């Protein structure tokens, strides 16, 4: 029973081995010296292969020869080597073709089945001086023999093909000498001559009768088919590779190999090189799991590098050796040799571009051909895995199937070349110019390594894929040089699950963003008194969605990229890899979309701020002044005999005061209003985040400290590069993570510095503006929405603000000593800033008061003449300018509203509920009464850029990333962000200045 189970297990293993079809793709590493005496090293399988019966390997170990005492012959049907025993006391001739006797003084050695060595000073020969066969003796070489190539003075009989052709060791001109065999035309007739054997159809439509193909193609086919000559078969494979594996006819080199393989893609005999994979086998080949080594990403470990081995073949099919990739010296990109260590670093993206000179192309000589293998460890042994090759120039039925996305259409091969300037040399008699007509060279060499996603088995990879793209140039163009060659190594992992998770995260977060945008639009509609959905509401909803979606896209992409960045940089065993540039396109598209959406949001923000309604309410009342002239001043220039009017109903009308010896009321000065308007004008472009310092610190961190080096696509978390180490290509995922993290960190630090230190202990410009309003006796109404806005209560607790220096000092001293009332709107309170929720009737009345002025000004900013403010005439007032009338009327209306003097329009003061403050919404119904919400957070800054620091910071970082994505330069990105910020400030200042003049009826000429 146990024996049956063993047999069954062996059968299963054999069946699995046959189904996997990887006998040539993955095999244990063996060397020539590993082969036993009865084994030879096959140059097609790179394995030790058993010789036939009575056979041992040759001196070079690459083929089988007969044992001593046996002579060789070839079977007429199969062409296989067969060994026949010699008669008694006969030994095998040197060429192994006959059996001969030993001649005195030589004796037959029955143990070794050879003749005893010749005495010193003689050469052991077995031919007569005229070259005929005789017994083995010690003589000099005859006429039909030649000395041994190793200089041992031994005579080797010429190949029988040479003797048959010329009777000497020279192949006549009428024959062809190939691999030491002289072939006549009658022998070559066994391989019919066809034009497709010698002609090459190049990609540009040029057809050349190649001298190289005429010299080698037919003979190689003959020797490979009828003599099983391994070098000839390799030569035929080289010719096939030169034609880009074209199978236009059965007589072409590729067609010959297909016929010899009897329709199978893997060789039926050891002498045939393995060249083709099956046509629809690419997905299976690239998904196999034979490579069991666990790769790491630590620089100092050998398992962190791809151990690539190259088998090199000469143009005539000779194996030049199998060596590590870093020991190969090629005329194509010779400087690449110094960077191979970085190129083979596992998980590190590599890209190098070099330029070929005319000498590299035209003087390279016969091309060399290569087969690439991955050497890895498994079961405590070294194994080689054949790396498949995808030639983008391969055509099937005129179509470039290897350029298609569908892997089932690909045709994978096993051999390639780098430069070919030999095949385009025309044969003699074609009338073409001697020398190469065209040059083929590899333009793009891309090694792609995909990591397998297997739970509990990190660091495993699928078979790598070498993709080659060749270019064809005329010889004249090649001689000029300057042809670029790009070499790339990329690593990838299946990102389908990650992309699905990103799409789910973006979808869910976007749904919340849209809900939030709907909520903000509802709040906006409530603040604007809208009861139905109209076009402005839909526009506002669309813009709110843009801003919310931009924030969501940035948040999701940063979290995703930062996750990839951290795990890639800090892992030891390769658990995850970065997305490829093609896979990064999805991330880049989302980031670009976020930038476009945020741009629309910022434009809408600017438009809202430069169209806001605001008014400066002047609480100052006219003063009484003596009408008696000063003896040393012009009439009306002195200020003696004044008194303070406190009744809010007093207007600036002339009033007689006899008890003062003749006095009059003087109009209130406009300069305090202009002063406050100018201060507000300056605050319009004030930002909480200083953009200049922000960009300076970001660029210092990225470029000077070197944080941007962390954006490289290599698994190192250091910011220093070893001398001579080439810079790895940048990864958008890593670069985006570093930029956003750096920008966000600097922004947060500046925000905390301003909020916790500067604004508390140095200056708070918003609070200073509120204090300035109180000193100036000016209040500010800001209607940010139709029925919603902000109010800064600046009414002076001293009743007037027009005072000299000593009077102003006295007022401030009284406030400091608490000898006067509080500044707040409510008696006994200090609260001066409020959020307003006003009834619709208030806005209608306000617009009615403002409408006549806007009609008279024709839509242009109203300008109030400055001469009326200081009019000192005592007669009846002259007809006032419409802007002055509108200003006085609105001033009286707002003053009466604040003092609860209008019964139809009243308000209450209260605090916002917690949910109202958190959600920035008002639940009160202002239809009957307005509501003044106490606002200790100075939220009136939302009417300025100062109150939208985070929105502007998000726009800046998205703009920075967008420019960096296009240019790859952080310096250029910083410059663009700086210039854009200045343009935003200029637009906000210019348009806001015009709006300030128009809405407050302040003369724009006095806004500095």
Short mmCIF file of C-alpha atoms in Angstrom, two decimals, residues 29-254:
data_model
loop_
_atom_site.label_atom_id
_atom_site.label_comp_id
_atom_site.label_asym_id
_atom_site.label_seq_id
_atom_site.Cartn_x
_atom_site.Cartn_y
_atom_site.Cartn_z
CA UNK A 29 21.31 26.86 -10.95
CA UNK A 30 23.98 24.55 -12.37
CA UNK A 31 27.43 25.19 -13.79
CA UNK A 32 29.62 23.30 -16.24
CA UNK A 33 31.79 22.03 -13.43
CA UNK A 34 28.74 20.53 -11.74
CA UNK A 35 28.22 18.04 -14.57
CA UNK A 36 29.40 14.44 -14.18
CA UNK A 37 31.60 12.67 -16.71
CA UNK A 38 28.56 11.19 -18.43
CA UNK A 39 26.73 14.56 -18.55
CA UNK A 40 27.17 17.60 -20.76
CA UNK A 41 26.10 21.20 -20.04
CA UNK A 42 23.26 22.12 -22.40
CA UNK A 43 23.38 25.71 -23.65
CA UNK A 44 19.64 25.61 -24.29
CA UNK A 45 18.46 24.45 -20.86
CA UNK A 46 21.54 25.47 -18.82
CA UNK A 47 21.32 22.13 -17.07
CA UNK A 48 23.54 19.07 -16.88
CA UNK A 49 22.06 16.62 -19.39
CA UNK A 50 22.81 12.91 -19.60
CA UNK A 51 24.82 11.72 -22.60
CA UNK A 52 23.91 8.62 -24.56
CA UNK A 53 25.22 5.14 -24.07
CA UNK A 54 29.02 4.82 -24.13
CA UNK A 55 29.35 8.62 -24.19
CA UNK A 56 31.11 11.20 -22.02
CA UNK A 57 31.28 14.98 -22.20
CA UNK A 58 33.89 16.76 -24.31
CA UNK A 59 36.75 18.81 -22.93
CA UNK A 60 34.70 22.03 -22.88
CA UNK A 61 31.77 20.12 -21.37
CA UNK A 62 29.28 21.45 -23.93
CA UNK A 63 28.69 18.29 -25.96
CA UNK A 64 28.96 14.50 -25.82
CA UNK A 65 31.68 12.37 -27.41
CA UNK A 66 32.26 8.64 -27.43
CA UNK A 67 34.17 6.95 -24.66
CA UNK A 68 37.70 5.65 -25.40
CA UNK A 69 37.44 2.40 -27.36
CA UNK A 70 34.33 3.56 -29.25
CA UNK A 71 33.99 5.43 -32.50
CA UNK A 72 31.17 7.80 -33.38
CA UNK A 73 28.58 7.76 -36.10
CA UNK A 74 25.25 9.50 -36.70
CA UNK A 75 21.97 7.77 -37.26
CA UNK A 76 20.62 8.53 -40.70
CA UNK A 77 17.03 9.18 -39.58
CA UNK A 78 17.24 10.96 -36.25
CA UNK A 79 20.71 12.44 -36.66
CA UNK A 80 21.57 11.39 -33.09
CA UNK A 81 25.14 10.52 -32.07
CA UNK A 82 25.77 6.77 -31.74
CA UNK A 83 28.93 5.05 -30.39
CA UNK A 84 30.21 1.70 -31.72
CA UNK A 85 32.86 -0.35 -29.92
CA UNK A 86 36.28 -0.87 -31.50
CA UNK A 87 37.73 -4.37 -32.22
CA UNK A 88 40.08 -5.85 -29.57
CA UNK A 89 43.39 -4.00 -29.11
CA UNK A 90 42.10 -1.08 -31.15
CA UNK A 91 41.74 2.47 -29.91
CA UNK A 92 39.55 5.35 -31.00
CA UNK A 93 41.09 7.77 -33.45
CA UNK A 94 41.56 11.37 -32.43
CA UNK A 95 38.53 12.55 -34.37
CA UNK A 96 36.49 9.69 -33.02
CA UNK A 97 35.52 8.51 -36.47
CA UNK A 98 37.64 5.30 -36.74
CA UNK A 99 39.35 2.59 -34.72
CA UNK A 100 43.13 2.00 -35.15
CA UNK A 101 45.98 -0.06 -33.67
CA UNK A 102 48.87 1.20 -31.60
CA UNK A 103 52.28 1.19 -33.36
CA UNK A 104 55.62 0.56 -31.65
CA UNK A 105 56.96 2.09 -29.53
CA UNK A 106 53.35 2.66 -28.40
CA UNK A 107 51.53 -0.14 -26.70
CA UNK A 108 47.83 -0.80 -26.11
CA UNK A 109 46.63 -0.08 -22.56
CA UNK A 110 43.68 -2.32 -21.85
CA UNK A 111 42.74 -0.34 -18.74
CA UNK A 112 42.29 3.03 -20.44
CA UNK A 113 41.65 1.58 -23.93
CA UNK A 114 44.23 4.02 -25.30
CA UNK A 115 47.77 3.87 -26.54
CA UNK A 116 50.60 4.61 -24.20
CA UNK A 117 52.07 8.13 -24.51
CA UNK A 118 54.71 8.88 -27.10
CA UNK A 119 58.26 9.23 -25.92
CA UNK A 120 59.47 12.70 -25.13
CA UNK A 121 60.15 14.83 -28.20
CA UNK A 122 57.62 13.09 -30.45
CA UNK A 123 54.06 13.81 -31.39
CA UNK A 124 51.47 11.14 -31.18
CA UNK A 125 49.87 10.81 -34.57
CA UNK A 126 47.71 8.34 -36.35
CA UNK A 127 47.99 9.58 -39.90
CA UNK A 128 50.63 9.02 -42.52
CA UNK A 129 52.44 12.04 -43.87
CA UNK A 130 50.03 12.09 -46.83
CA UNK A 131 47.06 12.11 -44.46
CA UNK A 132 45.84 8.54 -44.89
CA UNK A 133 44.75 6.51 -41.90
CA UNK A 134 47.23 4.15 -40.30
CA UNK A 135 48.10 2.84 -36.86
CA UNK A 136 48.77 5.33 -34.05
CA UNK A 137 52.43 6.26 -33.82
CA UNK A 138 54.66 9.16 -33.14
CA UNK A 139 55.19 11.24 -36.28
CA UNK A 140 54.90 14.77 -37.47
CA UNK A 141 51.68 16.20 -38.90
CA UNK A 142 50.90 15.33 -42.50
CA UNK A 143 49.63 17.51 -45.33
CA UNK A 144 45.95 16.81 -44.60
CA UNK A 145 46.25 17.58 -40.95
CA UNK A 146 46.84 20.62 -38.88
CA UNK A 147 48.39 21.26 -35.51
CA UNK A 148 46.20 21.42 -32.48
CA UNK A 149 44.89 24.84 -31.67
CA UNK A 150 46.21 24.61 -28.12
CA UNK A 151 49.84 24.53 -29.35
CA UNK A 152 50.50 21.01 -28.12
CA UNK A 153 52.03 20.01 -31.53
CA UNK A 154 49.38 17.36 -31.90
CA UNK A 155 48.04 16.90 -35.39
CA UNK A 156 44.34 17.11 -35.98
CA UNK A 157 42.90 15.73 -39.15
CA UNK A 158 40.79 18.24 -41.02
CA UNK A 159 37.05 17.91 -40.97
CA UNK A 160 35.84 15.44 -43.54
CA UNK A 161 33.73 18.14 -45.10
CA UNK A 162 36.86 20.17 -45.76
CA UNK A 163 38.70 17.17 -47.19
CA UNK A 164 35.74 16.24 -49.32
CA UNK A 165 35.44 19.74 -50.66
CA UNK A 166 39.08 20.57 -51.39
CA UNK A 167 41.24 17.66 -50.25
CA UNK A 168 42.83 20.00 -47.72
CA UNK A 169 41.96 21.92 -44.57
CA UNK A 170 40.71 24.87 -46.59
CA UNK A 171 37.11 25.39 -47.59
CA UNK A 172 36.98 26.58 -51.21
CA UNK A 173 35.19 29.79 -52.15
CA UNK A 174 32.42 27.80 -53.82
CA UNK A 175 31.52 26.31 -50.43
CA UNK A 176 30.44 27.83 -47.15
CA UNK A 177 32.41 27.28 -43.94
CA UNK A 178 30.14 27.38 -40.93
CA UNK A 179 31.06 26.21 -37.44
CA UNK A 180 34.06 24.32 -38.88
CA UNK A 181 31.91 22.49 -41.46
CA UNK A 182 32.38 23.07 -45.19
CA UNK A 183 29.05 22.73 -46.98
CA UNK A 184 28.49 22.33 -50.69
CA UNK A 185 25.54 23.53 -52.69
CA UNK A 186 24.18 19.97 -53.00
CA UNK A 187 24.02 19.65 -49.24
CA UNK A 188 22.41 23.02 -48.86
CA UNK A 189 19.77 21.98 -51.39
CA UNK A 190 18.21 19.94 -48.62
CA UNK A 191 17.08 23.35 -47.31
CA UNK A 192 15.36 24.99 -50.30
CA UNK A 193 16.52 28.53 -50.96
CA UNK A 194 13.77 31.13 -50.79
CA UNK A 195 13.94 34.90 -50.88
CA UNK A 196 12.34 35.16 -47.42
CA UNK A 197 15.43 33.46 -46.00
CA UNK A 198 17.61 36.42 -46.87
CA UNK A 199 15.34 39.45 -46.93
CA UNK A 200 14.27 41.51 -43.95
CA UNK A 201 11.11 43.60 -43.94
CA UNK A 202 11.85 46.51 -41.62
CA UNK A 203 9.16 48.53 -39.87
CA UNK A 204 9.54 51.56 -42.08
CA UNK A 205 8.62 49.48 -45.12
CA UNK A 206 12.21 49.00 -46.30
CA UNK A 207 13.08 45.54 -47.61
CA UNK A 208 16.77 44.60 -47.71
CA UNK A 209 18.46 41.51 -49.09
CA UNK A 210 20.81 41.03 -46.13
CA UNK A 211 24.37 39.87 -46.69
CA UNK A 212 24.48 38.55 -43.14
CA UNK A 213 21.38 36.47 -43.70
CA UNK A 214 22.68 35.15 -47.05
CA UNK A 215 25.87 34.05 -45.38
CA UNK A 216 24.28 32.33 -42.38
CA UNK A 217 20.56 31.69 -42.70
CA UNK A 218 20.45 28.69 -45.02
CA UNK A 219 23.54 27.00 -43.61
CA UNK A 220 22.31 27.46 -40.04
CA UNK A 221 19.00 25.88 -40.97
CA UNK A 222 20.77 22.91 -42.55
CA UNK A 223 23.17 22.30 -39.66
CA UNK A 224 20.47 22.73 -37.04
CA UNK A 225 18.05 20.40 -38.80
CA UNK A 226 20.32 17.65 -40.11
CA UNK A 227 23.38 17.85 -37.88
CA UNK A 228 21.77 18.97 -34.66
CA UNK A 229 24.50 21.58 -34.37
CA UNK A 230 23.74 23.61 -31.25
CA UNK A 231 25.67 26.69 -32.39
CA UNK A 232 23.79 26.66 -35.68
CA UNK A 233 20.47 26.46 -33.83
CA UNK A 234 21.48 29.41 -31.66
CA UNK A 235 22.47 31.29 -34.80
CA UNK A 236 19.06 30.60 -36.28
CA UNK A 237 17.47 31.93 -33.08
CA UNK A 238 19.59 35.08 -33.35
CA UNK A 239 18.42 35.65 -36.91
CA UNK A 240 14.84 35.23 -35.74
CA UNK A 241 15.36 37.86 -33.01
CA UNK A 242 16.82 40.31 -35.53
CA UNK A 243 13.63 40.13 -37.60
CA UNK A 244 11.57 41.01 -34.50
CA UNK A 245 10.34 37.41 -34.47
CA UNK A 246 8.60 37.84 -37.79
CA UNK A 247 6.91 34.68 -39.08
CA UNK A 248 6.02 35.95 -42.51
CA UNK A 249 6.99 32.60 -44.12
CA UNK A 250 8.04 29.08 -43.18
CA UNK A 251 11.47 29.61 -44.78
CA UNK A 252 12.29 32.60 -42.57
CA UNK A 253 14.44 31.91 -39.50
CA UNK A 254 11.49 32.00 -37.12
#
